[in-house]
Amino acid sequence: MIRTGLTGYPLSHSLSPKLHEAAFAALSLHGEYLLYPVAPTETGGLARLTSRIRNGEILGLNVTIPHKQAIIALLDELTPSAQAIGAVNTLYMEDGKLVGDNTDAPGFHADLMRFLTNSISEKKALVMGAGGAARAVVYALLKDGWKVTLAVRRADISQAQALMESFKPQTGGSSMERVRLEAKDLGRLGNGIWLIVNATPIGMFPEVDSSPWPDHLLFPHGAAVYDLVYHPRQTRLVREAQAAGLQATTGLGMLVEQAVLSFACWTGQEVPREVMFVAVES
Ligand code: NAP
């Protein structure tokens, strides 16, 4: 029996078990994907889980909010991307060492490549948010040659500053721009933005009537909109961007891509993406 799963808190709305159970079934593997909720206040909870991976009881785990950074102290090694991003979402054993990887960045990039069919005049992106997912997105975009502007709320400024500092090696030392997530600042960016990414939870169930994009502000002409939120399937941001004639998608494809990559870390096998899409759509 291959035992894998997900730790984070809370985990009640996670789609990950559906994705991975469909993958085991499609590949005729005898496996299970369980939820291991660990409250942020639960002392020793993460250490107990990592020792179960070390002793072989659990083959590997996904890690989500709020443990993507805290788990790093319990690991032996990070992959280069997890190191650069400073957050981990996949754990596995390799040569007797407990390794942390980040499949969000390549998962986002793979789905972005599928999604972006418009011609892009300039690789200039606006990323809203500066948390763990934003770090993965910014890393993927910088590696792909994009110039990135971060849009954050006032409370995020130091988090954004830290993010920008840590990616200086990827930007060749040149600084990324940072603006406030407000109509005045976003309006000033004008039409030079070709990709807008929402990496905040704004618009996520149950706050489905919210959007990170300020009311009454026009979207940049010709931009594509990628909303990492995938619950609901159509967010207000995506609906409004499409109504304005823009190409827009929610983040279900990224969820599937990062799951395909995690599954491959554990089993060495690649799951057909359609299997996972069918599982979540049902
Ligand atoms: P996180 O680490 O908690 O970061 C969230 C970021 O959004 C922080 O910068 C936060 O600022 C900001 N934010 C939160 N509420 C805001 C508001 N009302 N106005 C402005 N900024 C706000 O979370 P995360 O892990 O980055 O996840 C962000 C979203 O991405 C979640 O909805 C998650 O489900 C989604 N996600 C999707 C995928 C996928 O596969 N599609 C993968 C990863 C994440 P503060 O620090 O000031 O609160």
Coordinates of C-alpha atoms and ligand atoms in Angstrom, one line a residue:
M1 CA 0.0 0.0 0.0
I2 CA 1.4 3.4 -1.0
R3 CA 0.4 5.9 1.7
T4 CA 0.5 9.6 0.8
G5 CA -1.5 12.7 1.8
L6 CA -1.8 16.3 2.7
T7 CA -1.0 18.3 5.8
G8 CA -2.2 21.9 6.5
Y9 CA -5.0 23.5 8.4
P10 CA -7.9 23.6 7.9
L11 CA -8.3 20.9 5.1
S12 CA -12.1 20.6 4.9
H13 CA -12.4 22.0 1.3
S14 CA -9.3 20.2 -0.2
L15 CA -9.8 18.7 -3.6
S16 CA -6.4 16.9 -3.4
P17 CA -7.7 13.5 -2.2
K18 CA -10.1 13.3 -5.2
L19 CA -7.2 14.1 -7.6
H20 CA -4.8 11.5 -6.1
E21 CA -7.3 8.8 -5.6
A22 CA -8.3 9.1 -9.2
A23 CA -4.6 8.9 -10.1
F24 CA -4.0 5.7 -8.1
A25 CA -7.1 4.1 -9.7
A26 CA -6.1 5.1 -13.3
L27 CA -2.6 3.6 -12.8
S28 CA -3.9 0.5 -11.0
L29 CA -1.8 1.3 -8.0
H30 CA -2.8 0.2 -4.5
G31 CA -2.5 3.6 -2.8
E32 CA -4.3 6.1 -0.5
Y33 CA -4.2 9.8 0.0
L34 CA -5.2 10.9 3.5
L35 CA -5.7 14.3 5.2
Y36 CA -3.4 15.0 8.1
P37 CA -4.7 18.3 9.6
V38 CA -2.2 19.9 12.0
A39 CA -3.4 23.1 13.7
P40 CA -0.8 25.9 13.9
T41 CA -1.0 25.6 17.7
E42 CA -0.3 21.9 17.7
T43 CA 3.2 21.5 19.1
G44 CA 5.1 18.6 17.5
G45 CA 2.4 17.7 15.0
L46 CA 4.6 18.3 11.9
A47 CA 7.6 16.6 13.5
R48 CA 5.5 13.5 14.2
L49 CA 4.4 13.5 10.5
T50 CA 7.9 13.9 9.1
S51 CA 9.1 11.0 11.3
R52 CA 6.4 8.8 9.8
I53 CA 7.9 9.6 6.3
R54 CA 11.4 8.9 7.6
N55 CA 10.4 5.5 8.9
G56 CA 8.6 4.6 5.7
E57 CA 5.0 4.5 7.0
I58 CA 4.1 7.4 4.8
L59 CA 5.7 7.6 1.3
G60 CA 5.4 11.3 0.9
L61 CA 3.1 14.3 1.7
N62 CA 1.8 17.5 0.2
V63 CA 2.0 20.5 2.5
T64 CA -0.4 23.5 2.3
I65 CA -1.3 26.7 4.3
P66 CA -0.1 27.5 7.0
H67 CA 2.9 25.0 7.1
K68 CA 4.7 25.6 3.7
Q69 CA 7.5 27.5 5.4
A70 CA 7.5 26.1 8.9
I71 CA 8.1 22.6 7.6
I72 CA 11.4 23.5 6.1
A73 CA 13.2 23.4 9.5
L74 CA 12.3 19.6 9.7
L75 CA 13.8 18.6 6.3
D76 CA 17.3 17.5 5.3
E77 CA 17.3 19.0 1.8
L78 CA 15.4 21.4 -0.5
T79 CA 15.3 21.2 -4.2
P80 CA 16.8 24.4 -5.9
S81 CA 13.3 25.8 -6.7
A82 CA 12.0 25.2 -3.1
Q83 CA 15.2 26.9 -1.8
A84 CA 14.7 29.9 -4.1
I85 CA 10.9 30.2 -3.3
G86 CA 11.4 29.6 0.4
A87 CA 8.3 27.4 0.6
V88 CA 7.6 23.6 0.2
N89 CA 4.5 21.8 -0.9
T90 CA 5.8 18.3 -1.5
L91 CA 7.9 16.0 0.7
Y92 CA 9.6 12.7 -0.3
M93 CA 12.6 10.5 0.7
E94 CA 15.6 10.3 -1.6
D95 CA 18.8 8.5 -0.7
G96 CA 17.8 8.4 3.0
K97 CA 17.2 12.1 3.1
L98 CA 13.9 13.9 3.6
V99 CA 13.5 16.3 0.7
G100 CA 11.2 19.3 0.2
D101 CA 10.2 20.4 -3.3
N102 CA 7.8 23.1 -4.6
T103 CA 5.6 21.9 -7.5
D104 CA 3.4 25.0 -7.4
A105 CA 5.9 27.0 -9.5
P106 CA 6.3 24.5 -12.4
G107 CA 2.6 23.6 -12.0
F108 CA 1.7 27.3 -12.5
H109 CA 4.1 27.6 -15.4
A110 CA 2.8 24.5 -17.2
D111 CA -0.8 25.6 -17.0
L112 CA 0.1 29.2 -18.0
M113 CA 1.7 27.9 -21.2
R114 CA -1.5 26.0 -22.0
F115 CA -3.7 29.0 -21.2
L116 CA -1.8 31.8 -22.9
T117 CA -2.8 31.6 -26.5
N118 CA -3.0 35.4 -27.1
S119 CA 0.0 37.0 -28.6
I120 CA 2.0 38.9 -25.9
S121 CA 3.7 42.1 -27.0
E122 CA 5.9 42.3 -23.9
K123 CA 6.4 39.9 -21.0
K124 CA 5.2 42.3 -18.3
A125 CA 3.1 40.8 -15.5
L126 CA 1.2 42.1 -12.5
V127 CA 1.0 39.7 -9.5
M128 CA -1.5 40.5 -6.8
G129 CA -0.4 39.2 -3.3
A130 CA 2.9 38.4 -1.7
G131 CA 2.3 35.2 0.2
G132 CA 3.5 31.6 -0.5
A133 CA 1.7 31.2 -3.8
A134 CA 2.8 34.6 -5.0
R135 CA 6.4 33.6 -4.3
A136 CA 6.0 30.4 -6.5
V137 CA 4.3 32.4 -9.3
V138 CA 7.0 35.2 -9.3
Y139 CA 9.8 32.6 -9.4
A140 CA 8.2 30.9 -12.4
L141 CA 7.6 34.2 -14.2
L142 CA 11.1 35.5 -13.6
K143 CA 12.6 32.2 -14.8
D144 CA 10.5 32.6 -18.0
G145 CA 11.8 36.1 -18.6
W146 CA 8.8 38.1 -17.4
K147 CA 9.2 41.5 -15.7
V148 CA 7.0 41.4 -12.6
T149 CA 5.2 44.2 -10.7
L150 CA 3.8 43.2 -7.3
A151 CA 0.5 44.7 -6.1
V152 CA 0.0 44.4 -2.4
R153 CA -2.2 45.9 0.3
R154 CA -0.7 48.1 2.9
A155 CA -0.3 45.3 5.5
D156 CA 1.8 43.3 2.9
I157 CA 4.5 45.9 2.3
S158 CA 7.2 44.2 4.3
Q159 CA 6.3 40.8 3.0
A160 CA 6.5 42.2 -0.5
Q161 CA 9.9 43.8 0.3
A162 CA 11.2 40.4 1.5
L163 CA 9.9 38.7 -1.6
M164 CA 11.6 41.2 -3.9
E165 CA 14.9 41.0 -2.0
S166 CA 15.0 37.2 -2.1
F167 CA 14.5 37.2 -5.9
K168 CA 17.3 39.6 -6.7
P169 CA 19.5 36.8 -8.0
Q170 CA 16.7 35.9 -10.6
T171 CA 16.3 39.5 -11.6
G172 CA 20.0 40.0 -12.1
G173 CA 20.0 42.5 -9.3
S174 CA 17.5 44.8 -10.9
S175 CA 14.6 45.6 -8.6
M176 CA 11.1 44.5 -9.2
E177 CA 8.4 47.1 -8.9
R178 CA 5.9 47.2 -6.1
V179 CA 2.5 49.1 -6.0
R180 CA -0.5 49.2 -3.8
L181 CA -3.5 47.0 -4.7
E182 CA -5.6 50.2 -5.2
A183 CA -7.3 51.7 -8.2
K184 CA -5.0 54.8 -8.2
D185 CA -1.8 52.7 -8.4
L186 CA -3.1 50.1 -10.7
G187 CA -4.6 52.7 -13.0
R188 CA -1.2 54.3 -13.4
L189 CA 0.3 51.1 -14.8
G190 CA -1.9 51.7 -17.9
N191 CA -1.8 49.3 -20.8
G192 CA 1.7 48.0 -20.4
I193 CA 0.6 44.9 -18.5
W194 CA 0.0 41.7 -20.5
L195 CA -0.7 39.2 -17.6
I196 CA -2.5 39.8 -14.3
V197 CA -2.2 37.0 -11.7
N198 CA -4.4 36.9 -8.6
A199 CA -2.3 35.2 -5.8
T200 CA -4.5 36.4 -3.0
P201 CA -7.4 34.4 -1.6
I202 CA -9.9 37.2 -2.6
G203 CA -12.9 35.7 -4.3
M204 CA -12.4 32.3 -2.9
F205 CA -15.5 30.4 -1.5
P206 CA -17.4 31.6 0.6
E207 CA -16.3 35.2 -0.3
V208 CA -17.4 34.7 -3.9
D209 CA -18.7 38.2 -4.5
S210 CA -15.2 39.7 -3.9
S211 CA -12.6 40.5 -6.4
P212 CA -9.0 41.8 -6.0
W213 CA -9.4 44.1 -9.0
P214 CA -10.8 47.5 -7.9
D215 CA -14.4 48.3 -8.9
H216 CA -14.8 50.5 -12.0
L217 CA -11.1 50.2 -13.0
L218 CA -10.7 49.2 -16.6
F219 CA -8.4 46.2 -17.2
P220 CA -5.3 46.8 -19.3
H221 CA -6.2 46.3 -23.0
G222 CA -5.4 42.8 -24.3
A223 CA -4.1 41.4 -20.9
A224 CA -4.7 37.8 -19.9
V225 CA -6.0 37.1 -16.3
Y226 CA -4.9 34.1 -14.3
D227 CA -6.7 33.7 -11.0
L228 CA -5.0 31.1 -8.7
V229 CA -8.3 30.7 -6.9
Y230 CA -10.2 27.6 -8.2
H231 CA -13.1 27.3 -5.8
P232 CA -15.6 28.5 -7.2
R233 CA -14.8 27.4 -10.8
Q234 CA -15.6 30.9 -12.1
T235 CA -14.5 33.7 -9.8
R236 CA -15.9 37.2 -10.0
L237 CA -12.5 38.4 -11.3
V238 CA -12.6 35.8 -14.1
R239 CA -16.2 36.6 -15.0
E240 CA -15.5 40.4 -15.1
A241 CA -12.3 40.0 -17.1
Q242 CA -14.1 37.8 -19.7
A243 CA -17.0 40.2 -19.8
A244 CA -14.4 42.9 -20.7
G245 CA -13.2 40.7 -23.6
L246 CA -10.1 39.4 -21.9
Q247 CA -8.8 35.8 -21.8
A248 CA -9.2 34.6 -18.2
T249 CA -9.0 31.4 -16.2
T250 CA -9.2 30.2 -12.6
G251 CA -6.4 28.0 -11.1
L252 CA -7.8 24.5 -11.5
G253 CA -5.3 23.7 -14.1
M254 CA -2.4 24.7 -11.8
L255 CA -3.9 22.5 -9.1
V256 CA -3.9 19.6 -11.4
E257 CA -0.4 20.2 -12.8
Q258 CA 1.2 20.5 -9.3
A259 CA -0.6 17.3 -8.3
V260 CA 0.7 15.5 -11.4
L261 CA 4.2 16.5 -10.4
S262 CA 3.9 15.6 -6.7
F263 CA 2.4 12.2 -7.7
A264 CA 5.4 11.6 -10.0
C265 CA 7.8 12.5 -7.1
W266 CA 6.3 9.7 -5.0
T267 CA 5.6 7.0 -7.6
G268 CA 7.8 7.8 -10.6
Q269 CA 4.7 7.6 -12.7
E270 CA 3.0 10.4 -14.8
V271 CA -0.8 10.5 -14.4
P272 CA -2.8 11.6 -17.5
R273 CA -4.1 15.1 -16.7
E274 CA -7.6 14.3 -18.0
V275 CA -8.0 11.7 -15.2
M276 CA -7.5 14.4 -12.6
F277 CA -9.7 16.9 -14.4
V278 CA -12.5 14.4 -14.7
A279 CA -12.1 13.6 -11.0
V280 CA -12.4 17.3 -9.8
E281 CA -15.1 18.3 -12.4
S282 CA -17.3 15.4 -11.1
Ligands
NAP1 P1 -0.9 33.2 1.8 O1 0.5 32.7 2.0 O2 -1.8 33.3 3.0 O3 -0.8 34.6 1.1 C1 -2.0 35.3 0.7 C2 -1.5 36.7 0.2 O4 -2.7 37.5 -0.1 C3 -0.8 37.5 1.3 O5 0.1 38.4 0.6 C4 -2.0 38.3 1.9 O6 -1.6 39.5 2.6 C5 -2.8 38.7 0.7 N1 -4.2 39.0 1.0 C6 -5.0 38.2 1.7 N2 -6.2 38.8 1.8 C7 -6.1 40.0 1.2 C8 -7.0 41.1 0.9 N3 -8.2 41.1 1.4 N4 -6.5 42.2 0.2 C9 -5.2 42.2 -0.3 N5 -4.3 41.2 -0.1 C10 -4.8 40.1 0.6 O7 -1.7 32.2 0.8 P2 -1.1 31.5 -0.5 O8 -0.7 30.1 -0.1 O9 -0.2 32.4 -1.1 O10 -2.5 31.3 -1.3 C11 -3.1 32.4 -2.0 C12 -4.3 31.8 -2.8 O11 -3.8 31.0 -3.9 C13 -5.3 30.9 -2.1 O12 -6.6 31.3 -2.5 C14 -4.9 29.6 -2.5 O13 -6.0 28.7 -2.5 C15 -4.5 29.8 -3.9 N6 -3.5 28.8 -4.4 C16 -3.9 28.1 -5.5 C17 -3.1 27.1 -6.0 C18 -3.5 26.3 -7.3 O14 -3.0 25.2 -7.5 N7 -4.4 26.8 -8.1 C19 -1.9 26.8 -5.4 C20 -1.5 27.6 -4.3 C21 -2.4 28.5 -3.8 P3 -1.5 39.4 4.2 O15 -0.2 38.6 4.5 O16 -1.4 40.9 4.5 O17 -2.7 38.8 4.8

